mmCIF file of C-alpha atoms and ligand atoms in Angstrom:
data_model
loop_
_atom_site.group_PDB
_atom_site.id
_atom_site.type_symbol
_atom_site.label_atom_id
_atom_site.label_comp_id
_atom_site.label_asym_id
_atom_site.label_seq_id
_atom_site.Cartn_x
_atom_site.Cartn_y
_atom_site.Cartn_z
ATOM 1 C CA MET A 238 -46.730 -31.562 -9.627
ATOM 2 C CA PRO A 239 -43.791 -33.689 -8.435
ATOM 3 C CA ALA A 240 -44.644 -37.275 -7.481
ATOM 4 C CA SER A 241 -44.572 -37.857 -3.744
ATOM 5 C CA PRO A 242 -42.314 -40.639 -2.468
ATOM 6 C CA HIS A 243 -45.485 -42.601 -1.707
ATOM 7 C CA THR A 244 -46.967 -42.273 -5.155
ATOM 8 C CA ALA A 245 -46.480 -45.208 -7.406
ATOM 9 C CA THR A 246 -45.565 -44.004 -10.878
ATOM 10 C CA GLY A 247 -44.599 -46.030 -13.859
ATOM 11 C CA ASN A 248 -41.215 -44.276 -14.151
ATOM 12 C CA ALA A 249 -38.793 -43.875 -11.278
ATOM 13 C CA GLU A 250 -37.867 -40.188 -10.870
ATOM 14 C CA SER A 251 -34.379 -39.407 -12.104
ATOM 15 C CA PRO A 252 -32.205 -38.229 -9.189
ATOM 16 C CA GLN A 253 -30.833 -34.683 -9.188
ATOM 17 C CA PRO A 254 -27.323 -34.674 -10.638
ATOM 18 C CA ALA A 255 -24.746 -34.301 -7.875
ATOM 19 C CA LEU A 256 -23.285 -30.810 -7.630
ATOM 20 C CA ARG A 257 -19.664 -30.500 -8.641
ATOM 21 C CA PRO A 258 -17.290 -29.924 -5.711
ATOM 22 C CA LEU A 259 -15.742 -26.465 -5.358
ATOM 23 C CA THR A 260 -13.281 -25.379 -2.691
ATOM 24 C CA ILE A 261 -13.522 -21.703 -1.767
ATOM 25 C CA VAL A 262 -10.496 -20.164 -0.090
ATOM 26 C CA LEU A 263 -11.493 -16.975 1.723
ATOM 27 C CA ALA A 264 -8.739 -14.374 1.924
ATOM 28 C CA ASN A 265 -7.975 -13.025 5.362
ATOM 29 C CA PRO A 266 -8.153 -10.103 5.886
ATOM 30 C CA ARG A 267 -10.578 -8.851 3.260
ATOM 31 C CA GLY A 268 -13.227 -6.157 2.924
ATOM 32 C CA PHE A 269 -13.819 -3.075 5.029
ATOM 33 C CA CYS A 270 -10.867 -1.195 6.490
ATOM 34 C CA ALA A 271 -10.935 1.201 9.434
ATOM 35 C CA GLY A 272 -11.076 4.281 7.170
ATOM 36 C CA VAL A 273 -14.125 3.000 5.290
ATOM 37 C CA GLU A 274 -15.933 1.990 8.485
ATOM 38 C CA ARG A 275 -15.298 5.443 9.913
ATOM 39 C CA ALA A 276 -16.502 7.224 6.768
ATOM 40 C CA ILE A 277 -19.749 5.241 6.629
ATOM 41 C CA GLU A 278 -20.348 5.798 10.332
ATOM 42 C CA ILE A 279 -19.865 9.522 9.878
ATOM 43 C CA VAL A 280 -22.699 9.595 7.327
ATOM 44 C CA GLU A 281 -24.943 7.411 9.485
ATOM 45 C CA ARG A 282 -24.323 9.433 12.633
ATOM 46 C CA ALA A 283 -24.838 12.698 10.748
ATOM 47 C CA LEU A 284 -28.190 11.421 9.463
ATOM 48 C CA GLU A 285 -29.186 10.454 13.014
ATOM 49 C CA LYS A 286 -28.057 13.746 14.481
ATOM 50 C CA TYR A 287 -29.123 16.263 11.848
ATOM 51 C CA GLY A 288 -31.849 14.311 10.017
ATOM 52 C CA ALA A 289 -32.162 13.799 6.266
ATOM 53 C CA PRO A 290 -30.999 15.030 3.907
ATOM 54 C CA VAL A 291 -27.278 14.991 4.507
ATOM 55 C CA TYR A 292 -25.194 15.740 1.428
ATOM 56 C CA VAL A 293 -22.044 13.783 0.590
ATOM 57 C CA ARG A 294 -19.508 15.122 -1.880
ATOM 58 C CA HIS A 295 -18.490 12.152 -4.072
ATOM 59 C CA GLU A 296 -19.248 8.484 -3.238
ATOM 60 C CA ILE A 297 -18.359 8.233 0.461
ATOM 61 C CA VAL A 298 -16.471 5.038 -0.444
ATOM 62 C CA HIS A 299 -16.294 3.431 -3.873
ATOM 63 C CA ASN A 300 -19.124 0.920 -3.592
ATOM 64 C CA ARG A 301 -22.616 1.224 -5.103
ATOM 65 C CA PHE A 302 -24.212 -1.041 -2.491
ATOM 66 C CA VAL A 303 -22.907 1.188 0.323
ATOM 67 C CA VAL A 304 -23.934 4.352 -1.491
ATOM 68 C CA GLU A 305 -27.442 3.051 -2.218
ATOM 69 C CA SER A 306 -27.894 1.890 1.390
ATOM 70 C CA LEU A 307 -27.011 5.389 2.605
ATOM 71 C CA GLU A 308 -29.233 6.990 -0.042
ATOM 72 C CA ALA A 309 -32.113 4.907 1.314
ATOM 73 C CA LYS A 310 -31.460 6.476 4.726
ATOM 74 C CA GLY A 311 -31.497 10.014 3.331
ATOM 75 C CA ALA A 312 -27.980 10.761 2.088
ATOM 76 C CA ILE A 313 -27.685 12.666 -1.182
ATOM 77 C CA PHE A 314 -24.508 12.149 -3.180
ATOM 78 C CA VAL A 315 -23.186 14.934 -5.401
ATOM 79 C CA GLU A 316 -19.904 15.498 -7.206
ATOM 80 C CA GLU A 317 -19.378 19.177 -6.485
ATOM 81 C CA LEU A 318 -19.962 21.504 -3.577
ATOM 82 C CA SER A 319 -21.882 23.822 -5.898
ATOM 83 C CA GLU A 320 -24.670 21.183 -5.897
ATOM 84 C CA VAL A 321 -25.098 21.441 -2.115
ATOM 85 C CA PRO A 322 -27.852 23.828 -0.979
ATOM 86 C CA GLU A 323 -27.506 26.134 2.024
ATOM 87 C CA ASN A 324 -28.389 24.970 5.532
ATOM 88 C CA VAL A 325 -27.689 21.248 5.137
ATOM 89 C CA PRO A 326 -24.623 19.383 6.369
ATOM 90 C CA VAL A 327 -22.154 18.168 3.754
ATOM 91 C CA ILE A 328 -19.627 15.371 4.207
ATOM 92 C CA PHE A 329 -16.359 14.959 2.309
ATOM 93 C CA SER A 330 -15.566 11.403 1.223
ATOM 94 C CA ALA A 331 -12.890 9.066 2.639
ATOM 95 C CA HIS A 332 -10.581 9.790 -0.320
ATOM 96 C CA GLY A 333 -9.845 13.345 0.807
ATOM 97 C CA VAL A 334 -10.423 16.666 -0.939
ATOM 98 C CA PRO A 335 -8.248 19.505 -2.260
ATOM 99 C CA LYS A 336 -7.856 22.417 0.154
ATOM 100 C CA SER A 337 -10.068 24.502 -2.090
ATOM 101 C CA VAL A 338 -13.113 22.407 -1.106
ATOM 102 C CA PRO A 339 -13.271 23.152 2.653
ATOM 103 C CA ALA A 340 -12.230 26.727 1.804
ATOM 104 C CA GLU A 341 -15.258 27.040 -0.461
ATOM 105 C CA ALA A 342 -17.488 25.479 2.209
ATOM 106 C CA VAL A 343 -16.281 28.114 4.683
ATOM 107 C CA ARG A 344 -16.846 30.879 2.136
ATOM 108 C CA ARG A 345 -20.428 29.684 1.641
ATOM 109 C CA ASP A 346 -20.878 29.189 5.382
ATOM 110 C CA LEU A 347 -21.748 25.493 4.887
ATOM 111 C CA PHE A 348 -21.509 23.100 7.809
ATOM 112 C CA TYR A 349 -19.164 20.299 6.757
ATOM 113 C CA LEU A 350 -17.795 17.083 8.190
ATOM 114 C CA ASP A 351 -14.588 15.617 6.837
ATOM 115 C CA ALA A 352 -14.609 11.812 6.419
ATOM 116 C CA THR A 353 -11.124 11.775 4.867
ATOM 117 C CA CYS A 354 -9.326 8.658 6.113
ATOM 118 C CA PRO A 355 -6.732 9.689 8.720
ATOM 119 C CA LEU A 356 -4.116 7.761 6.734
ATOM 120 C CA VAL A 357 -4.831 9.940 3.700
ATOM 121 C CA SER A 358 -4.687 13.065 5.892
ATOM 122 C CA LYS A 359 -1.268 11.880 7.093
ATOM 123 C CA VAL A 360 -0.043 11.927 3.480
ATOM 124 C CA HIS A 361 -1.476 15.443 3.098
ATOM 125 C CA ARG A 362 0.574 16.581 6.077
ATOM 126 C CA GLU A 363 3.724 14.936 4.653
ATOM 127 C CA ALA A 364 3.191 16.855 1.414
ATOM 128 C CA GLU A 365 2.922 20.128 3.334
ATOM 129 C CA ARG A 366 6.047 19.367 5.365
ATOM 130 C CA HIS A 367 8.137 18.660 2.240
ATOM 131 C CA TYR A 368 6.806 21.822 0.639
ATOM 132 C CA ARG A 369 7.743 23.904 3.669
ATOM 133 C CA LEU A 370 11.262 22.420 3.467
ATOM 134 C CA GLY A 371 11.485 23.706 -0.093
ATOM 135 C CA ASN A 372 11.260 20.326 -1.834
ATOM 136 C CA LYS A 373 9.507 19.560 -5.079
ATOM 137 C CA VAL A 374 7.023 16.826 -4.195
ATOM 138 C CA ILE A 375 6.567 13.762 -6.385
ATOM 139 C CA LEU A 376 3.274 11.968 -5.807
ATOM 140 C CA ILE A 377 3.237 8.335 -6.939
ATOM 141 C CA GLY A 378 -0.364 7.573 -7.843
ATOM 142 C CA HIS A 379 -3.039 7.178 -10.503
ATOM 143 C CA ASP A 380 -4.122 10.217 -12.475
ATOM 144 C CA GLY A 381 -7.741 11.203 -11.911
ATOM 145 C CA HIS A 382 -8.317 9.154 -8.751
ATOM 146 C CA PRO A 383 -10.103 11.320 -6.144
ATOM 147 C CA GLU A 384 -7.372 10.640 -3.577
ATOM 148 C CA VAL A 385 -4.739 11.929 -6.024
ATOM 149 C CA ILE A 386 -6.836 14.996 -6.830
ATOM 150 C CA GLY A 387 -7.235 15.632 -3.090
ATOM 151 C CA THR A 388 -3.538 15.147 -2.299
ATOM 152 C CA MET A 389 -2.346 17.316 -5.189
ATOM 153 C CA GLY A 390 -4.767 19.965 -4.038
ATOM 154 C CA GLN A 391 -2.964 20.313 -0.695
ATOM 155 C CA LEU A 392 -0.208 22.378 -2.308
ATOM 156 C CA PRO A 393 -0.170 25.254 -4.778
ATOM 157 C CA GLU A 394 -0.209 24.312 -8.432
ATOM 158 C CA ASP A 395 3.195 23.180 -9.751
ATOM 159 C CA ALA A 396 4.465 22.312 -6.254
ATOM 160 C CA MET A 397 3.628 18.661 -6.800
ATOM 161 C CA VAL A 398 4.104 16.400 -9.793
ATOM 162 C CA LEU A 399 2.474 13.042 -10.465
ATOM 163 C CA VAL A 400 4.409 9.911 -11.400
ATOM 164 C CA GLN A 401 2.372 6.850 -12.377
ATOM 165 C CA ASN A 402 4.934 4.233 -13.364
ATOM 166 C CA VAL A 403 8.620 3.393 -13.682
ATOM 167 C CA GLU A 404 8.867 4.951 -17.135
ATOM 168 C CA GLU A 405 7.592 8.285 -15.842
ATOM 169 C CA ALA A 406 9.966 8.038 -12.872
ATOM 170 C CA GLU A 407 12.869 7.504 -15.285
ATOM 171 C CA ASN A 408 11.949 10.557 -17.349
ATOM 172 C CA ILE A 409 10.658 13.146 -14.919
ATOM 173 C CA ALA A 410 12.494 16.481 -15.006
ATOM 174 C CA ILE A 411 13.164 18.098 -11.611
ATOM 175 C CA GLU A 412 14.817 21.493 -11.443
ATOM 176 C CA ASP A 413 16.925 20.814 -8.332
ATOM 177 C CA PRO A 414 17.562 17.064 -7.978
ATOM 178 C CA ASP A 415 18.753 17.583 -4.390
ATOM 179 C CA ARG A 416 15.490 19.172 -3.274
ATOM 180 C CA VAL A 417 12.921 16.561 -4.016
ATOM 181 C CA ALA A 418 10.662 14.288 -1.964
ATOM 182 C CA PHE A 419 8.102 11.617 -2.710
ATOM 183 C CA ILE A 420 4.794 10.574 -1.228
ATOM 184 C CA THR A 421 2.372 7.916 -2.486
ATOM 185 C CA GLN A 422 -1.315 7.203 -2.895
ATOM 186 C CA THR A 423 -2.454 4.856 -0.107
ATOM 187 C CA THR A 424 -4.031 2.194 -2.319
ATOM 188 C CA LEU A 425 -1.276 1.333 -4.797
ATOM 189 C CA SER A 426 0.220 -2.036 -5.659
ATOM 190 C CA VAL A 427 2.976 -2.602 -3.102
ATOM 191 C CA ASP A 428 5.145 -4.456 -5.646
ATOM 192 C CA ASP A 429 4.793 -1.839 -8.433
ATOM 193 C CA THR A 430 5.475 0.995 -6.005
ATOM 194 C CA VAL A 431 8.729 -0.578 -4.786
ATOM 195 C CA GLU A 432 9.987 -0.443 -8.397
ATOM 196 C CA ILE A 433 8.888 3.156 -8.939
ATOM 197 C CA ILE A 434 10.580 4.260 -5.701
ATOM 198 C CA ALA A 435 13.754 2.377 -6.681
ATOM 199 C CA ALA A 436 13.783 4.250 -10.013
ATOM 200 C CA LEU A 437 13.322 7.598 -8.244
ATOM 201 C CA LYS A 438 16.120 6.790 -5.788
ATOM 202 C CA ARG A 439 18.454 5.901 -8.660
ATOM 203 C CA ARG A 440 17.755 9.251 -10.292
ATOM 204 C CA PHE A 441 17.624 11.371 -7.143
ATOM 205 C CA PRO A 442 19.903 9.792 -4.505
ATOM 206 C CA ASN A 443 18.999 12.494 -1.954
ATOM 207 C CA ILE A 444 15.253 12.157 -2.393
ATOM 208 C CA MET A 445 13.284 12.362 0.852
ATOM 209 C CA GLY A 446 10.269 10.204 1.588
ATOM 210 C CA PRO A 447 8.626 7.818 3.993
ATOM 211 C CA LYS A 448 10.648 4.766 5.129
ATOM 212 C CA LYS A 449 8.808 2.467 2.701
ATOM 213 C CA GLU A 450 5.817 4.179 1.095
ATOM 214 C CA ASP A 451 2.458 5.571 2.195
ATOM 215 C CA ILE A 452 0.470 2.520 1.141
ATOM 216 C CA CYS A 453 -1.849 1.867 4.065
ATOM 217 C CA TYR A 454 -1.959 -1.201 6.299
ATOM 218 C CA ALA A 455 -5.302 -2.322 4.808
ATOM 219 C CA THR A 456 -4.058 -2.218 1.208
ATOM 220 C CA THR A 457 -0.850 -4.041 2.169
ATOM 221 C CA ASN A 458 -2.626 -6.742 4.171
ATOM 222 C CA ARG A 459 -5.261 -7.367 1.498
ATOM 223 C CA GLN A 460 -2.589 -7.703 -1.191
ATOM 224 C CA GLU A 461 -0.648 -10.203 0.964
ATOM 225 C CA ALA A 462 -3.863 -12.116 1.648
ATOM 226 C CA VAL A 463 -4.853 -12.320 -2.022
ATOM 227 C CA LYS A 464 -1.384 -13.631 -2.862
ATOM 228 C CA ALA A 465 -1.915 -16.416 -0.334
ATOM 229 C CA VAL A 466 -5.240 -17.486 -1.879
ATOM 230 C CA ALA A 467 -4.244 -16.936 -5.522
ATOM 231 C CA ALA A 468 -1.317 -19.344 -5.206
ATOM 232 C CA GLY A 469 -2.872 -22.647 -6.157
ATOM 233 C CA ALA A 470 -6.307 -21.248 -7.064
ATOM 234 C CA ASP A 471 -7.841 -21.787 -10.508
ATOM 235 C CA ALA A 472 -9.637 -18.447 -10.228
ATOM 236 C CA VAL A 473 -9.946 -15.502 -7.854
ATOM 237 C CA ILE A 474 -12.989 -13.328 -7.306
ATOM 238 C CA VAL A 475 -12.353 -9.857 -5.936
ATOM 239 C CA VAL A 476 -15.581 -8.382 -4.626
ATOM 240 C CA GLY A 477 -15.403 -4.679 -5.353
ATOM 241 C CA ALA A 478 -16.239 -1.809 -7.668
ATOM 242 C CA PRO A 479 -14.495 -0.877 -10.922
ATOM 243 C CA ASN A 480 -13.675 2.587 -9.529
ATOM 244 C CA SER A 481 -12.164 1.132 -6.348
ATOM 245 C CA SER A 482 -8.396 1.467 -6.666
ATOM 246 C CA ASN A 483 -7.535 -1.060 -3.979
ATOM 247 C CA SER A 484 -9.953 -3.630 -5.459
ATOM 248 C CA GLN A 485 -8.429 -3.227 -8.927
ATOM 249 C CA ARG A 486 -4.972 -3.698 -7.424
ATOM 250 C CA LEU A 487 -6.115 -6.991 -5.834
ATOM 251 C CA VAL A 488 -7.116 -8.295 -9.280
ATOM 252 C CA GLU A 489 -3.720 -7.257 -10.670
ATOM 253 C CA VAL A 490 -1.830 -8.859 -7.782
ATOM 254 C CA ALA A 491 -3.658 -12.158 -8.330
ATOM 255 C CA ARG A 492 -3.019 -12.002 -12.096
ATOM 256 C CA ASN A 493 0.656 -11.202 -11.548
ATOM 257 C CA LEU A 494 0.875 -14.418 -9.551
ATOM 258 C CA GLY A 495 -0.249 -16.306 -12.643
ATOM 259 C CA CYS A 496 -3.954 -16.556 -11.836
ATOM 260 C CA SER A 497 -5.338 -15.505 -15.220
ATOM 261 C CA LYS A 498 -8.938 -15.979 -14.055
ATOM 262 C CA ALA A 499 -8.814 -13.174 -11.499
ATOM 263 C CA MET A 500 -11.928 -11.036 -11.802
ATOM 264 C CA LEU A 501 -13.678 -8.131 -10.204
ATOM 265 C CA VAL A 502 -17.288 -8.918 -9.275
ATOM 266 C CA GLN A 503 -19.689 -6.369 -7.800
ATOM 267 C CA ARG A 504 -22.718 -8.573 -7.042
ATOM 268 C CA ALA A 505 -23.744 -12.228 -7.312
ATOM 269 C CA ALA A 506 -25.781 -11.338 -10.419
ATOM 270 C CA ASP A 507 -22.514 -10.420 -12.171
ATOM 271 C CA LEU A 508 -20.939 -13.873 -11.734
ATOM 272 C CA ASP A 509 -19.745 -15.370 -15.014
ATOM 273 C CA TRP A 510 -20.692 -19.049 -14.731
ATOM 274 C CA ALA A 511 -18.921 -19.970 -17.959
ATOM 275 C CA VAL A 512 -15.605 -18.760 -16.535
ATOM 276 C CA LEU A 513 -16.173 -20.831 -13.390
ATOM 277 C CA GLU A 514 -16.886 -23.997 -15.403
ATOM 278 C CA ASP A 515 -13.518 -25.734 -14.860
ATOM 279 C CA VAL A 516 -12.689 -24.118 -11.555
ATOM 280 C CA ARG A 517 -12.073 -26.516 -8.650
ATOM 281 C CA ARG A 518 -10.381 -24.105 -6.246
ATOM 282 C CA LEU A 519 -11.622 -20.536 -6.030
ATOM 283 C CA GLY A 520 -10.073 -17.710 -4.003
ATOM 284 C CA ILE A 521 -12.417 -14.971 -2.805
ATOM 285 C CA THR A 522 -11.441 -11.620 -1.392
ATOM 286 C CA ALA A 523 -12.987 -8.153 -1.161
ATOM 287 C CA GLY A 524 -11.632 -4.646 -1.586
ATOM 288 C CA ALA A 525 -11.475 -2.302 1.394
ATOM 289 C CA SER A 526 -14.741 -0.611 0.363
ATOM 290 C CA ALA A 527 -16.758 -3.820 -0.204
ATOM 291 C CA PRO A 528 -19.034 -4.981 2.634
ATOM 292 C CA GLU A 529 -18.938 -8.599 3.831
ATOM 293 C CA ILE A 530 -22.646 -8.992 2.985
ATOM 294 C CA LEU A 531 -21.669 -8.967 -0.703
ATOM 295 C CA VAL A 532 -19.124 -11.754 -0.130
ATOM 296 C CA GLU A 533 -21.872 -13.739 1.599
ATOM 297 C CA GLU A 534 -24.245 -13.077 -1.303
ATOM 298 C CA ILE A 535 -21.702 -14.427 -3.781
ATOM 299 C CA ILE A 536 -20.974 -17.519 -1.675
ATOM 300 C CA ALA A 537 -24.719 -18.188 -1.432
ATOM 301 C CA ALA A 538 -25.022 -18.005 -5.233
ATOM 302 C CA LEU A 539 -22.054 -20.378 -5.631
ATOM 303 C CA GLN A 540 -23.698 -22.760 -3.177
ATOM 304 C CA ASN A 541 -26.614 -23.183 -5.586
ATOM 305 C CA HIS A 542 -24.246 -24.342 -8.332
ATOM 306 C CA PHE A 543 -21.544 -26.260 -6.491
ATOM 307 C CA ASP A 544 -20.980 -28.535 -3.543
ATOM 308 C CA ILE A 545 -18.766 -26.072 -1.696
ATOM 309 C CA THR A 546 -16.152 -26.464 0.988
ATOM 310 C CA ILE A 547 -14.780 -23.287 2.561
ATOM 311 C CA GLU A 548 -11.203 -22.859 3.735
ATOM 312 C CA ARG A 549 -10.290 -19.873 5.908
ATOM 313 C CA PRO A 550 -6.519 -19.495 6.067
ATOM 314 C CA ASP A 551 -4.949 -17.378 8.820
ATOM 315 C CA GLY A 552 -3.881 -13.851 7.948
ATOM 316 C CA ALA A 553 -2.738 -10.586 9.451
ATOM 317 C CA THR A 554 -4.702 -9.457 12.495
ATOM 318 C CA GLU A 555 -6.116 -5.948 12.147
ATOM 319 C CA ASN A 556 -7.114 -3.896 15.132
ATOM 320 C CA VAL A 557 -6.976 -0.392 13.655
ATOM 321 C CA PHE A 558 -9.734 1.969 14.707
ATOM 322 C CA PHE A 559 -10.127 5.646 13.878
ATOM 323 C CA LYS A 560 -12.020 8.103 16.069
ATOM 324 C CA LEU A 561 -15.070 9.887 14.722
ATOM 325 C CA PRO A 562 -15.160 13.692 14.528
ATOM 326 C CA LYS A 563 -15.876 14.847 18.062
ATOM 327 C CA ILE A 564 -19.119 16.554 17.130
ATOM 328 C CA LEU A 565 -20.613 13.152 16.215
ATOM 329 C CA THR A 566 -19.542 11.167 19.260
ATOM 330 C CA ARG A 567 -21.905 10.118 22.036
ATOM 331 C CA GLU A 568 -19.692 11.995 24.514
ATOM 332 C CA ALA A 569 -20.251 15.197 22.562
ATOM 333 C CA GLU A 570 -23.986 14.598 22.782
ATOM 334 C CA ALA A 571 -23.785 13.928 26.533
ATOM 335 C CA SER A 572 -21.762 17.085 27.301
HETATM 336 S S1 LIG B 175 -7.871 1.789 2.148
HETATM 337 FE FE1 LIG B 175 -6.389 2.570 3.656
HETATM 338 S S2 LIG B 175 -6.241 4.755 3.243
HETATM 339 FE FE2 LIG B 175 -8.091 4.023 2.195
HETATM 340 S S3 LIG B 175 -9.730 4.366 3.666
HETATM 341 FE FE3 LIG B 175 -8.967 2.292 4.026
HETATM 342 S S4 LIG B 175 -7.414 2.504 5.659
HETATM 343 FE FE4 LIG B 175 -7.792 4.526 4.792
#
């Protein structure tokens, strides 16, 4: 039992060692984007409206905490439509799906809701437009990512070709170099993509494409914000999941700025205290699919180890909002 301040003991109690100071610089903006908020709300509203279970094809957004929270409310996550039974609603994730998926849902007479981010759908429409114009479409993106699978699945096989880096851009063979267009994944590194596009433009001077790229506002803003905190930081924590493309890019952006201790952390329990040993200034950000509650959890854990001061630099203001599918809106219920 600890001695009370009024208890006379032979030995004076040794004082707690003072906590080492740590300055946390919180990136702004960070965390949830409008597409992720919309996707999560679609699942929540569907659960309210139709009752559990509601099926979701693929993780609605790439974050275990979000997925588990929705599972607790009655969502069931599956990878393929074939795992969805009849007579239950199914939701497609924010990353988008190949055209074959809604087509199969229609064939099976399944009721589906599409939570594809409108900014991903915009890229799908660009791909279709280029195809209609007779162009070969080059998609700049990462092989195997669900968004890339979904975007490639908007066109017939062989109509689109994937380029992942400058080397592939330098070597890609296109039958008619005057009939080619490019589109991009929405969550790429802005800096890497500029170089890939430059390589494509060198090789195909008449290539069509968006003015800059299709990288979304949220990805761009979060990369700018992590640059601001990584400059001068001894380490950077990116709160996010290993399968989250935009979170991985934030780690890379921080590392490219010379911050070798840039790390992806999913939960406070994953913090590597040894790595933080010599850190005096720590940047913290979160990928577009990571909820703020996880940032708060990590700060709370740091508070137990350090005497923390928090800096909140200014950043880009975001006021993007995407409408829900009409069938889930309150107005639809009222009518
Ligand atoms: S990261 Fe961008 S494209 Fe992806 S869901 Fe968010 S807003 Fe949409």
